[in-house]
Steps between C-alpha positions, in 0.01 A plus 500: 500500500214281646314765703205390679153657312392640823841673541480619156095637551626677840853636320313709217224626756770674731584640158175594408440664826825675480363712169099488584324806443345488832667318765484157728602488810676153530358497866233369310573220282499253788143606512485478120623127534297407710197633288617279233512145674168583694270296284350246651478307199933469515442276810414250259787486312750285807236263505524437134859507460526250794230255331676523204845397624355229738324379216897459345627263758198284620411281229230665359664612151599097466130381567341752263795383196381161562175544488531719201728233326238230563212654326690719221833374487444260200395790226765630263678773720406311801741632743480858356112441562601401838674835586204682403272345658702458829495905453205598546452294778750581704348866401271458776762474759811712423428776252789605456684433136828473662404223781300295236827471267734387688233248676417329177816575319686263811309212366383551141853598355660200582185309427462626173869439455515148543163462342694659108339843512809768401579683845463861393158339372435381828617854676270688256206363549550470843525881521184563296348264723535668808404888346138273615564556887482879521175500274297230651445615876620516738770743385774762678492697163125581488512548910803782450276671183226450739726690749572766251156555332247446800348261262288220640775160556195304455415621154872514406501139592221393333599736200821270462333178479366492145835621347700222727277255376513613143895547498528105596226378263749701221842375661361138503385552109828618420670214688297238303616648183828585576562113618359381189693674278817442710388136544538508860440210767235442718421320767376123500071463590483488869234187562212610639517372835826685583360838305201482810783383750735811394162722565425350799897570660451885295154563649601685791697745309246587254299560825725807605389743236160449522516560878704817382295560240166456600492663823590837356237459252220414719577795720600230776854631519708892392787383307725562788300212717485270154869516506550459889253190382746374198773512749314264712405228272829484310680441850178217551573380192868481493621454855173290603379292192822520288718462787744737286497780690775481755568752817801653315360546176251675635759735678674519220217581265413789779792674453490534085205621555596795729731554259308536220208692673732744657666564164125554368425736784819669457412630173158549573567776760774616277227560190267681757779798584576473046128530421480798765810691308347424179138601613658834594650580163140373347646238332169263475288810353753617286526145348176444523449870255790363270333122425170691428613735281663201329202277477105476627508177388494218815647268290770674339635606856492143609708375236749808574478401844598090439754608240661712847417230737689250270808754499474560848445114616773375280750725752314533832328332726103475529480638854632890465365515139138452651550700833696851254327459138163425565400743725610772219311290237191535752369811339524433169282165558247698683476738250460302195229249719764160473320313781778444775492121509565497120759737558662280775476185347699646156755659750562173684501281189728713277721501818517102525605557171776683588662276719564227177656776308859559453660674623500507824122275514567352883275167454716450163855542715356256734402216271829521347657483792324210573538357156814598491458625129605858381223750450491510122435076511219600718393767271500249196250307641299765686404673132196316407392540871564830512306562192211333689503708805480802248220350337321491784611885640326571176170330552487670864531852403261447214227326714489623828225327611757196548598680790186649614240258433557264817565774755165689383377165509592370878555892662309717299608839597202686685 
């Protein structure tokens, strides 16, 4: 049966409240919902979700392949290069994993197709590609933690960057290698003159993160305004520059997102009544008693807590495995000093993770969709990028200054 999550979260609460030790009256889980979406930070989240699929039907993706194919295009793996790099672009206007596949996997998969790369080649990289939009900000993932944790969004943000970065600068080694082995094509040198031309068309697109981007970071801007701010310049970029950007896509675009965000909210007010039953039947300090008892060691847990992210990500979405499991892991990561960012940023990546992973990985099931491939061709191809992505899980948990050295850096806590 395909039950809605928030269905699902509300289902075994009504249990749980049925056998509590002390009890709820369900006069007050409106109340208790409510609780749970009143974060201010959450009023972000539309604004990104709506940038992101704007972003999808007014040019932009096309403008920043172009660009990307002009400069890179010609290096062994140049289309897989291509994907990356369009990635963590596009990063700064969508965050969202889901929203940065499909963009780039419209126009990369067949691209890569009639350019001789293998299509499950082409799906795989493509997905490892856009783990990058969730890490590098803005991103819904670190916003919902955010939501969760109280943590700073700034400093989750910021947190995210290095490891973004770092994943591409891997994915993009890989890709070199992997092409030369495989002897795939590459693109013909773009002359010079039509490199600066391609820039020149791309430039206002590269100008929407930074507008994103830089007014949260200079304080000019919450994130909530910075994406009320995205919004804005893709629709100036698309619908005025571009000329892309028509009255009904926009309409159209509108409504998906309502969709989505009202699927998001859903389950977010159906986590807040699930963490109250489980708070009541001391769930978070009972786990949090267990894991010590286990291990003192930080970076023992964190492993233990990837290895169950992996499991967890490979079935479920990101969204109710933040807003239920991290709040229990809270304790634990107080009490053996993780700092929270660190802790986020290893939640959030493992999670991206996740969604490649059979079985049930949702970016995978999209890209072969779009591929049209079946999910062990995809996996075929995904192995040497998979081992990547672990390689670089690793590095996080071992250094976590990756993930703490820019957001001490920029917004040193006080």
């Amino acid at each position: 049966m395909r039950v809605p999550i928030a269905f699902v979260l509300v289902g075994a609460s009504l249990v749980g409240i049925m056998f509590a030790p002390s009890p709820i009256p369900i006069s007050t889980l409106p109340t208790t919902i409510w609780q749970g979406l009143n974060h201010f930070v959450l009023m972000a989240i539309p604004f990104f979700v709506l940038m992101g699929d704007l972003a999808l039907v007014s040019g932009v993706t096309q403008r920043l392949v172009n660009v990307a194919k002009a400069w890179i295009g010609h290096i062994a793996g140049g289309l897989a290069h291509v994907s990356v790099t369009v990635n963590m672009v596009m990063a700064g206007m969508s965050g969202s994993d889901l929203a940065d596949a499909a963009a780039t996997g419209k126009l990369l998969i067949p691209a890569m197709k009639r350019a001789g790369y293998p299509v499950a080649y082409a799906a795989s990289i493509i997905a490892g590609a856009a783990m990058i939009g969730p890490l590098i900000p803005p991103s819904i993932a670190f916003i919902l933690y955010a939501a969760a944790t109280e943590a700073s969004v700034g400093r989750l943000f910021l947190g995210g960057a290095v490891p973004g970065v770092l994943l591409g600068i891997f994915l993009m080694f890989q890709a070199y290698f992997v092409a030369k082995i495989n002897n795939y094509p590459r693109e013909l040198k773009v002359p010079t003159a039509q490199r600066w031309r391609d820039t020149a068309i791309g430039l206002p697109v590269l100008c929407i993160p930074v507008v994103v981007l830089g007014s949260m970071l200079t304080g000019i801007a919450t994130p909530t305004e910075a994406a009320v701010l995205g919004v804005l310049a893709v629709i100036l970029v698309g619908g005025v520059i571009y000329r892309e950007l028509s009255a009904k896509a926009f309409s159209r675009q509108i409504l998906s997102t309502a969709r989505t965000v009202g699927s998001v909210f859903l389950i977010i007010g159906a986590a807040a009544i699930f963490g109250r039953v489980l708070t009541l039947y001391g769930a978070a300090d009972g786990l949090a008693n267990w894991m010590t008892s286990v291990t003192n060691d930080p970076v023992v847990f964190l492993f233990g807590v990837a290895l169950l992210y992996l499991l967890l990500g490979a079935m479920l979405d990101t969204v109710p495995i933040i807003l239920v499991f991290v709040p229990l892991m809270m304790p634990t990561v107080v009490a053996l000093g993780i700092n929270e960012v660190h802790f986020g940023v290893i939640t959030v990546f493992t999670l991206l993770i996740g969604l490649v992973t059979p079985p049930y990985g949702l970016t995978m099931f999209l890209l072969c969709r779009m591929a049209n491939i079946s999910m062990m061709s995809f996996w075929r191809k995904l192995w040497p990028i998979f081992i990547t992505m672990l390689f670089t899980l690793v590095l996080l948990i071992l250094f976590p200054e990756l993930t703490t050295w820019l957001p001490d850096l920029v917004m040193p806590l006080n």
